[in-house]
Coordinates of C-alpha atoms in Angstrom, one line a residue:
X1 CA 20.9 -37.3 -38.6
X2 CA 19.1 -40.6 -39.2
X3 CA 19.0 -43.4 -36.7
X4 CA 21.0 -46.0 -38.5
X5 CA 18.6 -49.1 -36.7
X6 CA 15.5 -47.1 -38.1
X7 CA 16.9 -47.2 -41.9
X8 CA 17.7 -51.4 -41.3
X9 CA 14.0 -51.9 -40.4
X10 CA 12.9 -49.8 -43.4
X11 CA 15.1 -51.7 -46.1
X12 CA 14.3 -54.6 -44.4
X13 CA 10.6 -54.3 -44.7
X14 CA 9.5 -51.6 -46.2
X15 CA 7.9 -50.3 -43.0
X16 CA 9.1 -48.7 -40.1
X17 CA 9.3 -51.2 -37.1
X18 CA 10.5 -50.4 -34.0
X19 CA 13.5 -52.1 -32.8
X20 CA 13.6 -53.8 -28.9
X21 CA 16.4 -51.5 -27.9
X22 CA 14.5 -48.0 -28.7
X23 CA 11.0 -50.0 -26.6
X24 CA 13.4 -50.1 -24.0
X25 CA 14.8 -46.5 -23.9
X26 CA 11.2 -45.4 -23.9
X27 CA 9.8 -47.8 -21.2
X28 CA 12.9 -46.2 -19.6
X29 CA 11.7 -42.5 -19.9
X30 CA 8.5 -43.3 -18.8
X31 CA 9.2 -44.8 -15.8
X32 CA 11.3 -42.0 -15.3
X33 CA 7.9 -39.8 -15.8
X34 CA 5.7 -41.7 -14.1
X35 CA 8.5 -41.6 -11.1
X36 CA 8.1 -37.8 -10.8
X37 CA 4.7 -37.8 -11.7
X38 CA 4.5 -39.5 -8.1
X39 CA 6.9 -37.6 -6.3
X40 CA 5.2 -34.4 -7.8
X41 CA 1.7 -36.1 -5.8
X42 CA 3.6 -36.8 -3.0
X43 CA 4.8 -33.2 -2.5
X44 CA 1.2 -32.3 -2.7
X45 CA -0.4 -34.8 -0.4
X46 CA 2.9 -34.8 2.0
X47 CA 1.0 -32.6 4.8
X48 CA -2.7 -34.7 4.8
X49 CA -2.5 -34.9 8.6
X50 CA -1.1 -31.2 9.3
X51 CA -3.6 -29.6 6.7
X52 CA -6.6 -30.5 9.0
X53 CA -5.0 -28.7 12.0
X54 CA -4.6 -25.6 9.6
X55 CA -8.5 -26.1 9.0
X56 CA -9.2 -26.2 12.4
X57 CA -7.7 -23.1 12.8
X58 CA -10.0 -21.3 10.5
X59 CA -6.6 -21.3 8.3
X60 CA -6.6 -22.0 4.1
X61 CA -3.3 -24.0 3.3
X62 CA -0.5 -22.5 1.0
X63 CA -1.3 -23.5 -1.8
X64 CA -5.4 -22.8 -1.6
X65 CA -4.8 -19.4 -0.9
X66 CA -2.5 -19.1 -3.9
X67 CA -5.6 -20.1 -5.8
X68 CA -7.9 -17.3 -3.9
X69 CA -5.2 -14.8 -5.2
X70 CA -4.2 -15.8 -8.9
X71 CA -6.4 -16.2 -11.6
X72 CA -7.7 -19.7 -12.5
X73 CA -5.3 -22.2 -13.3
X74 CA -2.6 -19.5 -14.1
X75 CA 0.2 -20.7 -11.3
X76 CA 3.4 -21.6 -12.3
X77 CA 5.3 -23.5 -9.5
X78 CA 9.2 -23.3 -8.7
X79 CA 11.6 -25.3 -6.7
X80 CA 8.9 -27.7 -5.6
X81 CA 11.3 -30.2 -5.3
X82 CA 13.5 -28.2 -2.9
X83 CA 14.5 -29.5 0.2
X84 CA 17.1 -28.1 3.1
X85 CA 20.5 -29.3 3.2
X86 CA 21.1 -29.1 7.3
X87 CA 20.6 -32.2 9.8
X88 CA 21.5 -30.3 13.1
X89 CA 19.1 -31.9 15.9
X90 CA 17.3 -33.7 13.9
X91 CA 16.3 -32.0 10.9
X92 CA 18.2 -34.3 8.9
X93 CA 15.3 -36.9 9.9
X94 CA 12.6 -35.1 8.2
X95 CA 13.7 -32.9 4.8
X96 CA 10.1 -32.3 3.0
X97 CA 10.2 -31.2 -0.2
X98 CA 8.9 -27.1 -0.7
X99 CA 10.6 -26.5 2.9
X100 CA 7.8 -24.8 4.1
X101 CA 7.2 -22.2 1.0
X102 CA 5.6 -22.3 -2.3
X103 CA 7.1 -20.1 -4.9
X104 CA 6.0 -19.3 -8.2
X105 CA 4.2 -16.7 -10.5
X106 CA 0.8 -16.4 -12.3
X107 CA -1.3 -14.0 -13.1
X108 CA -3.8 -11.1 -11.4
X109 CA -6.5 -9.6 -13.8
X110 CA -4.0 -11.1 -16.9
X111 CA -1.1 -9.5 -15.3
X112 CA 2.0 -11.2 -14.4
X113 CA 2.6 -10.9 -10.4
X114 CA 4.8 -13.0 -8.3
X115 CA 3.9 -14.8 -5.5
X116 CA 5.8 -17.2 -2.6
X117 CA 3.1 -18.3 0.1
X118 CA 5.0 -19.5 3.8
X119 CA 3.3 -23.3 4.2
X120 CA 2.7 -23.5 8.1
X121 CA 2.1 -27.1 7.9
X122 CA 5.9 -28.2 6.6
X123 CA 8.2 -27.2 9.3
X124 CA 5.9 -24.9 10.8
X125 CA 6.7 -22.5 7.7
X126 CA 10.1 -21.5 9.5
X127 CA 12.6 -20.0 7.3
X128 CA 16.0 -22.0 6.6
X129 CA 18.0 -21.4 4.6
X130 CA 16.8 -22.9 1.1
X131 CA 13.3 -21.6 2.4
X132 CA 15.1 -18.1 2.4
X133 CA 17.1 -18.8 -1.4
X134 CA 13.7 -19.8 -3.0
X135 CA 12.5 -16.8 -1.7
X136 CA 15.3 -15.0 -3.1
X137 CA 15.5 -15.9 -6.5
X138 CA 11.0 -15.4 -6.7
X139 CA 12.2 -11.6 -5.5
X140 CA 15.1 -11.7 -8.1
X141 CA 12.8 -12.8 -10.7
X142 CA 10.2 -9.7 -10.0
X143 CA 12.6 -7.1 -9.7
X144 CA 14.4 -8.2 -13.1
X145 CA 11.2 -8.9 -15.2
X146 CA 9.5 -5.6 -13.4
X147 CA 6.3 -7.6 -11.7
X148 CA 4.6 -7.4 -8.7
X149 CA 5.6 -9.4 -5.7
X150 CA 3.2 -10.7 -3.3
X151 CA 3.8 -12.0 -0.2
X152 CA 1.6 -14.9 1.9
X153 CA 3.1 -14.7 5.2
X154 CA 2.5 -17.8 7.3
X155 CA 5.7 -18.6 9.8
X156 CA 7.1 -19.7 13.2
X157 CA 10.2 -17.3 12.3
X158 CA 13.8 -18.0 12.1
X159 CA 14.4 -22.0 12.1
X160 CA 16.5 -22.6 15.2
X161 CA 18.0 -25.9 13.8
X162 CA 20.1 -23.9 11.0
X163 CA 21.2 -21.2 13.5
X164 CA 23.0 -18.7 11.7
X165 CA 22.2 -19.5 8.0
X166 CA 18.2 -18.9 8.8
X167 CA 19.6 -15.3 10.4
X168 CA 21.5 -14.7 6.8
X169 CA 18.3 -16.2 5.0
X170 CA 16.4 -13.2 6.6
X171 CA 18.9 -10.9 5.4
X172 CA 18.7 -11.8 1.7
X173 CA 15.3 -11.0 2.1
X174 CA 15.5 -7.7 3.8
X175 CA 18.1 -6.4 1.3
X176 CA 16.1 -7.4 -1.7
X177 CA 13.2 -5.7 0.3
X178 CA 15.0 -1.9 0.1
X179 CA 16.5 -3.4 -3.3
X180 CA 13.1 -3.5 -5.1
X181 CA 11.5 -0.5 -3.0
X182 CA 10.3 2.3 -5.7
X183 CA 10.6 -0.7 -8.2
X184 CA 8.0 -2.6 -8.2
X185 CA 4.6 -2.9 -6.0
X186 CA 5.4 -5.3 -3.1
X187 CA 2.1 -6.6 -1.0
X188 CA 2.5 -8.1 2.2
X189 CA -0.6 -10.8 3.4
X190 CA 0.2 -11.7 7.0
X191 CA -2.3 -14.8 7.1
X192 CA -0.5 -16.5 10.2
X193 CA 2.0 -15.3 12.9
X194 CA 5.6 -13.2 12.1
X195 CA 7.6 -13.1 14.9
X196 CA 11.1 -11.4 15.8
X197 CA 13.3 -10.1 12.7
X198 CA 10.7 -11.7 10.6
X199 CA 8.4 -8.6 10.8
X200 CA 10.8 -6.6 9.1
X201 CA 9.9 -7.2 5.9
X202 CA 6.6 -6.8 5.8
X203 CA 7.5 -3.3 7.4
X204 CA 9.5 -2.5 4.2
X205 CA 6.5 -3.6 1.7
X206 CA 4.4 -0.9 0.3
X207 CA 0.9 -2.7 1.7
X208 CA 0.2 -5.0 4.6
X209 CA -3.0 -6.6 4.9
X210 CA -3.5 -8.7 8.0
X211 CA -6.8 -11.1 8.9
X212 CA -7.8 -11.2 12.4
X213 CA -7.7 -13.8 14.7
X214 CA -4.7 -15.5 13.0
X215 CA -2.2 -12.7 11.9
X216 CA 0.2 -11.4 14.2
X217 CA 3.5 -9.2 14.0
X218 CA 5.7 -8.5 17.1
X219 CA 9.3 -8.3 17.4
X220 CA 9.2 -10.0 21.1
X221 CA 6.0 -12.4 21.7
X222 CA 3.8 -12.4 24.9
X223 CA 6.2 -14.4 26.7
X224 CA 9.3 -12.5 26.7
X225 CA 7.0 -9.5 27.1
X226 CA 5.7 -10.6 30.6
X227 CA 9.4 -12.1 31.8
X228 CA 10.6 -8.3 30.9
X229 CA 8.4 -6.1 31.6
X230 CA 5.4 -8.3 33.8
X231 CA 2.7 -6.9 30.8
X232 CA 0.1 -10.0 30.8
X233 CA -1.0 -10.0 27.1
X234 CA -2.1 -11.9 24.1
X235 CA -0.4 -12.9 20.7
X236 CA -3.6 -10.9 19.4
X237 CA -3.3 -7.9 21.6
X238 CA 0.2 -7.3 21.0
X239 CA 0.5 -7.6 17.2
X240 CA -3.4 -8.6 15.9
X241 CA -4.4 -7.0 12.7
X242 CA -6.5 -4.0 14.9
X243 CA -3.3 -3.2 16.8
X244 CA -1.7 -2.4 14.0
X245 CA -4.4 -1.3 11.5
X246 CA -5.8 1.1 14.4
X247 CA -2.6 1.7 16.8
X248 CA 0.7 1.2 15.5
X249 CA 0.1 2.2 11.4
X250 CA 2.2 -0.7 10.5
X251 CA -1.1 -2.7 8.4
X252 CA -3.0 -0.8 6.5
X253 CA -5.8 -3.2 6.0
X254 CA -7.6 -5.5 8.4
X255 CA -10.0 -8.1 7.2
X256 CA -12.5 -11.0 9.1
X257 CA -11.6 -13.9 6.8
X258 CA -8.8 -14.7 4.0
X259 CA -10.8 -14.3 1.0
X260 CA -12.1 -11.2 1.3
X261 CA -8.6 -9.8 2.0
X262 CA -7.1 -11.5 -0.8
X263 CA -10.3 -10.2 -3.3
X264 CA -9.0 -6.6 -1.7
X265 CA -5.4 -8.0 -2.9
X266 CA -6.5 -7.9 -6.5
X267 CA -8.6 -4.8 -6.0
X268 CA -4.9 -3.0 -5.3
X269 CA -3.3 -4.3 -7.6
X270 CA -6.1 -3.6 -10.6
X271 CA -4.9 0.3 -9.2
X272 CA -0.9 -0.2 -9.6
X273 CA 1.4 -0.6 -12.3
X274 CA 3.8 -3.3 -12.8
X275 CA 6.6 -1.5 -12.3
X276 CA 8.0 2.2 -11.8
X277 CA 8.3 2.4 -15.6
X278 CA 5.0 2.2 -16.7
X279 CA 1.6 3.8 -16.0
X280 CA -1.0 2.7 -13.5
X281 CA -4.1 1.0 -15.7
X282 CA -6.3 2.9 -17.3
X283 CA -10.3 1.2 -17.7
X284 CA -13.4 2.9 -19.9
X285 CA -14.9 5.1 -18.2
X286 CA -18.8 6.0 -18.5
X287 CA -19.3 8.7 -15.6
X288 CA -19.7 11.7 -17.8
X289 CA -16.4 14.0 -17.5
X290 CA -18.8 17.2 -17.1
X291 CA -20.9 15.7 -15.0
X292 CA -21.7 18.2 -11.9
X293 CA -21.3 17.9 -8.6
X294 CA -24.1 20.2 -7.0
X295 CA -25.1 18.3 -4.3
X296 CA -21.4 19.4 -2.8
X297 CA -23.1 22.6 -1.6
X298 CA -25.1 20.6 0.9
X299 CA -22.3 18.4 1.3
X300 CA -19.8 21.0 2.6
X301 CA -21.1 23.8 4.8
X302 CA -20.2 26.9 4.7
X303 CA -19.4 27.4 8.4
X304 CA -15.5 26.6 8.8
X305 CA -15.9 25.1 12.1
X306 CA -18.9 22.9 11.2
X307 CA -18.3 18.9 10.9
X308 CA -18.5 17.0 7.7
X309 CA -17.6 13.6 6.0
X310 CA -14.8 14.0 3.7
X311 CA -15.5 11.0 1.9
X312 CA -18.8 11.6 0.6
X313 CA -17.2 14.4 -1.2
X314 CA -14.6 12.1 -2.8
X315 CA -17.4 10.0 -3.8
X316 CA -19.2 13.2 -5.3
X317 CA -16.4 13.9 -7.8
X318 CA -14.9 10.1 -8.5
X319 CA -15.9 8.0 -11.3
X320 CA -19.0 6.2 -9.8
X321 CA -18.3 7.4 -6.5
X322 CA -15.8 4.2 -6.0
X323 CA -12.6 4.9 -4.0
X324 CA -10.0 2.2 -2.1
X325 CA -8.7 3.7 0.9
X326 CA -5.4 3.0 2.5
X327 CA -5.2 2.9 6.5
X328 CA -9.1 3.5 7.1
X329 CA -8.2 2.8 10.8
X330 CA -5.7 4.8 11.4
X331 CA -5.0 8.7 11.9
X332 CA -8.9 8.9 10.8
X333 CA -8.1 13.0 10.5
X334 CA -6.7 13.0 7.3
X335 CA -7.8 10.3 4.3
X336 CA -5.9 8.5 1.8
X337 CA -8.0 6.8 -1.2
X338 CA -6.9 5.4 -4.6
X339 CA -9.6 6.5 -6.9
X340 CA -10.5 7.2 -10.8
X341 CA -11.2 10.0 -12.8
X342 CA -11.8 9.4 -16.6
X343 CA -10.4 6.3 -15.9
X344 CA -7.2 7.1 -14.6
X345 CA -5.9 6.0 -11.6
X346 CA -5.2 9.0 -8.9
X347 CA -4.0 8.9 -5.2
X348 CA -6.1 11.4 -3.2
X349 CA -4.6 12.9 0.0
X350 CA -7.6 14.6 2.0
X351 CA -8.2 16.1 5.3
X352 CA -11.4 15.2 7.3
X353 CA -13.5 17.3 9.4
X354 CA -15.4 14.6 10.8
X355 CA -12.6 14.0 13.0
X356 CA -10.9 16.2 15.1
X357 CA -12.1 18.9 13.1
X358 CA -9.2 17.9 10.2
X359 CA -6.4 19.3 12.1
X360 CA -2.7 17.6 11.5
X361 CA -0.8 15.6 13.5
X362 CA 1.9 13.2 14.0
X363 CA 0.0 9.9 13.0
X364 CA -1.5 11.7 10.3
X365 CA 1.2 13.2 9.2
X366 CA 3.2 9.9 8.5
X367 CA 0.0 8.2 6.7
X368 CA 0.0 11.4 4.5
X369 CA 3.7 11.4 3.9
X370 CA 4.3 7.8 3.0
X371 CA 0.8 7.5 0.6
X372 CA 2.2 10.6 -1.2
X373 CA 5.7 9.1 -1.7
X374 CA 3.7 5.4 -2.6
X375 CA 1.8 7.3 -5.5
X376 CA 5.4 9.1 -6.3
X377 CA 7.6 5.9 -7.1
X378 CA 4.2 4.5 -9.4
X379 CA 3.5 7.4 -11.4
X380 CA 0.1 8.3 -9.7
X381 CA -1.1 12.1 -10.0
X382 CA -2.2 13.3 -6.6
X383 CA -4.9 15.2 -5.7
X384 CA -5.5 17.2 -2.6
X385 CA -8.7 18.0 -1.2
X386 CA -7.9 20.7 1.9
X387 CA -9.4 22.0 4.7
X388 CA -7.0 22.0 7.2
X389 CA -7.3 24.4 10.4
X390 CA -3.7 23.7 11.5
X391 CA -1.6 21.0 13.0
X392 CA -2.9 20.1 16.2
X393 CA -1.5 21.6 19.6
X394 CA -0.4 20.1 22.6
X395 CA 2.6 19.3 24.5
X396 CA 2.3 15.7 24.0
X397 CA 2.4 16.5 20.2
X398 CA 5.8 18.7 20.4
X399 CA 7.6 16.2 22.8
X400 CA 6.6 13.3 20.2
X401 CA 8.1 15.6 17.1
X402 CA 5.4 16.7 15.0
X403 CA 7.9 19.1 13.9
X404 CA 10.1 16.0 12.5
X405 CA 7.0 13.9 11.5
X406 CA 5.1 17.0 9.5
X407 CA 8.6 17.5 7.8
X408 CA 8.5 14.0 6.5
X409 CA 4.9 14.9 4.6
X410 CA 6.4 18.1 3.5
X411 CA 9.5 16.7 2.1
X412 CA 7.2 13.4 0.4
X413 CA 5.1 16.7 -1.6
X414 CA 8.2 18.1 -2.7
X415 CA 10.1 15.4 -3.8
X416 CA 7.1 14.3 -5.5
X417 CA 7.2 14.7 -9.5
X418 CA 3.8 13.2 -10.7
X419 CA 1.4 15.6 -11.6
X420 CA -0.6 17.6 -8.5
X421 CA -3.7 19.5 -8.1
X422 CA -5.0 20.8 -4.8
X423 CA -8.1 21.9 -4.2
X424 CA -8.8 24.3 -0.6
X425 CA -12.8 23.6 -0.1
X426 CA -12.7 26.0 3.1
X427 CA -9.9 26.5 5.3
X428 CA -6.3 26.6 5.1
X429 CA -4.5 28.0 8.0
X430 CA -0.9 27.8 8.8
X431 CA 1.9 25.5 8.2
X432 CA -0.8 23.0 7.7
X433 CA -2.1 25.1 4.5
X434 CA 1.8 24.8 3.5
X435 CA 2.4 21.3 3.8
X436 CA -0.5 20.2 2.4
X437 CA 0.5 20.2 -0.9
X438 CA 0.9 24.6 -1.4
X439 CA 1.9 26.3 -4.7
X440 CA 4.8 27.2 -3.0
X441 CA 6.1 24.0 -2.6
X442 CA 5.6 22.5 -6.1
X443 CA 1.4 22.1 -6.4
X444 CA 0.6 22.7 -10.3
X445 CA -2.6 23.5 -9.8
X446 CA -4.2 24.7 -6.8
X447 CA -8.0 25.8 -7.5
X448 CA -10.4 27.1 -4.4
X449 CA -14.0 27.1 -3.7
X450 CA -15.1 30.4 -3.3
X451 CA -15.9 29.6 0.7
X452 CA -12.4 29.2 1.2
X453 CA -10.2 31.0 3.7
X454 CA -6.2 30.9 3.8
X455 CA -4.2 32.9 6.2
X456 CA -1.6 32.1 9.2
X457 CA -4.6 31.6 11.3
X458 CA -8.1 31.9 12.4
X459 CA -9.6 35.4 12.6
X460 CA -10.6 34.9 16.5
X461 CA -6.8 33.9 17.2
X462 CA -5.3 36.4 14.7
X463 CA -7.5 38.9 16.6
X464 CA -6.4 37.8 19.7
X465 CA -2.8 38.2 19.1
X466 CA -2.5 41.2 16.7
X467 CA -5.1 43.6 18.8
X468 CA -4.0 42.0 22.4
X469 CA -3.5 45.7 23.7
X470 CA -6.5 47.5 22.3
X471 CA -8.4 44.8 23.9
X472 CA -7.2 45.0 26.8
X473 CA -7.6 48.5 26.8
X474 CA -11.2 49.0 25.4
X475 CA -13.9 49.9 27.5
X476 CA -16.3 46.8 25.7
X477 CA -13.4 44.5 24.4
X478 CA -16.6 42.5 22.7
X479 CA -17.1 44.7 20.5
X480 CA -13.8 45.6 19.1
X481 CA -13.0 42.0 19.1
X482 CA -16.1 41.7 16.7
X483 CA -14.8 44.5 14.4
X484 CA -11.3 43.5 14.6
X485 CA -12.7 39.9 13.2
X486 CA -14.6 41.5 10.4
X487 CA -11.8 43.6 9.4
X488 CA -9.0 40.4 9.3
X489 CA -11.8 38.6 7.7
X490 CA -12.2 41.2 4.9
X491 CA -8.8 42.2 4.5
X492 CA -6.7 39.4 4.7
X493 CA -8.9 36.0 4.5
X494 CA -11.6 36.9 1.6
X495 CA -11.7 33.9 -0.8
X496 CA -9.6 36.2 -3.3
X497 CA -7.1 37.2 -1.4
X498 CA -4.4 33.9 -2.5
X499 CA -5.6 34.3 -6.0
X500 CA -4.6 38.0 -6.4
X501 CA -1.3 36.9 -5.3
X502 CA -1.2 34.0 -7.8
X503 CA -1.1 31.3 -4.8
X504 CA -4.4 30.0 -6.4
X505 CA -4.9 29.5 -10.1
X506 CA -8.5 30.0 -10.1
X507 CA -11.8 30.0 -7.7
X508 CA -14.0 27.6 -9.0
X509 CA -17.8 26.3 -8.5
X510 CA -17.9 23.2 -6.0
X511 CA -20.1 22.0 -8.4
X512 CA -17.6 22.2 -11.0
X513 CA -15.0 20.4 -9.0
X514 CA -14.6 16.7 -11.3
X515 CA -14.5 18.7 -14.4
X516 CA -12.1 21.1 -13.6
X517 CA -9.9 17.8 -11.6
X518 CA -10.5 15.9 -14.9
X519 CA -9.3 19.1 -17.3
X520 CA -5.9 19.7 -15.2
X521 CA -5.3 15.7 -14.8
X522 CA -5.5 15.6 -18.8
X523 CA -3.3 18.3 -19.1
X524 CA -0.4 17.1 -16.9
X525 CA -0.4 13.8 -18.0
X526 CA 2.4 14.6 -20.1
X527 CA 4.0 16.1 -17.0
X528 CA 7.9 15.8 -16.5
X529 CA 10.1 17.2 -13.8
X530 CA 13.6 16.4 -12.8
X531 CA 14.9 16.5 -9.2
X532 CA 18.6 18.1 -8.6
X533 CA 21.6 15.0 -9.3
X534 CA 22.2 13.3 -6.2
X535 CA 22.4 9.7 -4.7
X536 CA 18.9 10.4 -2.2
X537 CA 17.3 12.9 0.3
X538 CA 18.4 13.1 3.5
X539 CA 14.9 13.8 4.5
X540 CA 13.7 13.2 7.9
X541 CA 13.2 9.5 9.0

């Protein structure tokens, strides 16, 4: 419709002329613009004093390590203007705008992520209760547009002045937490202390990276430790990024400074869908498909109880020998790398002699169990290098449940429904050989190198067990021993043995290993399996 002052000053001059009253309503506007154009730079510039102190501490602010993460310029802010509602001792006195988080999305490599960064500086980044609802609706937004969520922890904890609604705050952000579990990627950064219930969610993400020197996680800090217990110790030696990249298994990466850490950030996420819906990215590829792998045989030797380096094997057979492993420190007998062929993305479960000698146990166990589940809920085909000589013994391994723990990687394998392929390089004894990713429970392909040796056991301890009366009977047990070996050896552990019985597809050339990985990947890729109807496994927690 026509402003009825802007048709008068037409007839009355021909022109358009502006009238006084519409200068007014636009002076008006742009005050009103040039009002929040202000406040917006006050928001920004509210923490001038505090921000040096975080410098000091070898700390980037909030919104600087937002820009380390996202791609230039590609940050879209939410809720800047928020500020917290209480005024219970004191806080009423000092509401800053933010309250002590930046929330927003942007983009990672072109893709959409989602991002809330804890600002240390405001409030000592403690979580009230709109800290906690702008948290909320950043994890709402995620889950319903099916994007990454990133999280920049940076926090004092719970904020005492809002008692109970900072407890409920946590809450929201715990159950959103399970909520988008298996939905999307969630990445935890701990780039400052997390203290008490805090810690939990980070312990629910899929990935925590931690910097040392000023990340820490603990549930109780250094001080109620020593009134408790009389333990002397250190924010950093309770919950530092080595104590739990090395001890507890509750990071899985450990950095010296922010920006590497948040370059390894990207790296991940370059390796993971957006969502459980769609595929993990796929990038060109010029490592030739066929190309062969013959320096394996020197690689690998052919004695079973001789050390080697798993991982120069994986970077043998991956496309340009690059790999991203997942808990480097931690249970260092069995490896867990994101990796390529062709392009695509795999997850590759691998035992490692170089440490002791490959066998299983409870720590590695766990790292195995929840990597295979991780490359499960994203649609990552797994592959499984093996050479496994059994889980490890020891009483202090039975009392701590490696029963219960090595049940948790069997049931990850079997629930599993991405493709898998298996390969046994040498040996493969016991319930080890079973849990690590078997034909019999659900492998598609298992191939074997023709050095490779599956049974219950060893030959010396088969020997030992089977012929214990003969042996002690014989007049030079040495020599019956030796002949009892060679028998067990050539009638039970030959490298044909499994694939007569169709517990191997097919014995393959080391040399041969990419292309034959490559072949069976391309194959599955169309894979699709259906678990039996229920709400969830009761599997072992």
């Amino acid at each position: 419709m026509s402003n009825p002052r802007r048709v008068a000053a037409r007839q009355s001059c021909g022109t358009f002329v502006e009238t006084p009253i519409r200068i007014a309503e636009e002076n008006a506007v742009e005050k009103l613009v040039t009002e929040l154009t202000e406040l917006r730079r006050l928001v920004l510039d509210q923490t001038t004093a505090a921000t040096g102190r975080q410098r000091e501490q070898g700390k980037a602010t909030a919104r600087d390590r937002i820009d380390m993460l996202l791609d230039k310029a590609s940050f879209h802010e939410v809720e800047s203007l928020r500020r917290a509602r209480g005024a219970s001792l004191g806080l009423g006195e000092r509401r800053p705008h933010t309250d002590g988080v930046v929330t927003g999305w942007g983009t990672v490599m072109g893709r959409t992520v989602f991002v809330y960064a804890q600002d240390f500086r405001i409030l000592g980044g403690a979580v009230g209760e709109a800290h906690a609802e702008k948290i909320h609706k950043i994890m709402d937004l995620a889950i319903a547009t099916g994007a990454p969520l990133i999280a920049l922890n940076d926090s004092a904890g719970a904020r005492i002045q809002e008692g109970v609604a900072a407890l409920a705050g946590f809450g929201g952000i715990f159950r959103r937490n399970v909520h988008a579990s298996g939905v999307i990627p969630q990445i935890s950064v701990m780039l400052g202390p997390c203290a008490g219930g805090a810690a939990y969610s980070p312990a629910l993400t899929d990935f925590v990276f931690m910097v040392r020197g000023i990340a820490q996680m603990f549930l109780t800090g250094p001080d109620v430790v020593a009134a408790v217990t009389g333990e002397r110790v250190s924010m950093d030696e309770l919950g530092g990024a080595d104590v739990h990249a090395q001890r507890s298994g509750v990071a899985q990466f450990a950095y010296d400074d922010e920006e590497s850490c948040l370059h390894d950030v990207r790296l991940l996420l370059s390796m993971l869908p957006a969502n459980n819906s769609e595929q993990p990215p796929v990038v060109p590829c010029a490592d030739p498909v066929d190309r062969r792998n013959d320096a394996l045989y020197d690689l690998v030797p052919t004695g079973g109880n001789q050390p080697y380096d798993m991982r120069a094997v994986i970077e043998e057979i991956v496309d340009d020998g690059d790999y991203f492993e997942v808990a480097e420190q931690w249970a260092g007998n069995i490896l867990c790398v994101f990796a390529r062929f062709a392009g695509h993305v795999v997850g590759i479960v691998a035992s490692q002699p170089n440490s002791m000698a490959g066998a299983m146990d409870i720590a590695a166990a766990e790292k195995a169990a929840r990597f295979v589940q991780t490359c499960d809920c994203f649609n990552i085909p797994i592959v499984t290098l093996v050479d496994v000589p059994g889980f490890l013994p020891g009483v202090g391994q039975e009392h701590g449940g490696v029963i219960r723990h090595g049940a948790k990687l069997l049931a990850a394998y079997c629930n599993a429904t991405v493709p898998r392929v298996s390969v046994i390089l040498r040996k493969a004894f016991g319930g080890a050989y079973i849990v690590m990713d078997s034909r019999s429970i659900g492998a598609d392909l298992t191939f074997a190198w023709p050095t490779n040796e599956i049974a219950v056991m060893g030959a010396e301890g088969a020997v030992e067990i089977v012929f214990r009366r003969e042996l002690a009977g014989a007049e030079d047990p040495e020599v019956i021993r030796a002949e009892r070996i060679r028998q067990y050896r050539r009638e039970l552990v030959h490298p044909y043995f499994a694939v007569e019985r169709g517990l191997v597809d097919e014995v393959i050339d080391p040399a041969t290993t990419r292309t034959a990985l490559i072949g069976a990947l391309a194959m599955l890729r169309t894979k699709h399996a259906d678990l039996p109807l229920r709400k969830h496994s009761n599997t072992p927690l």
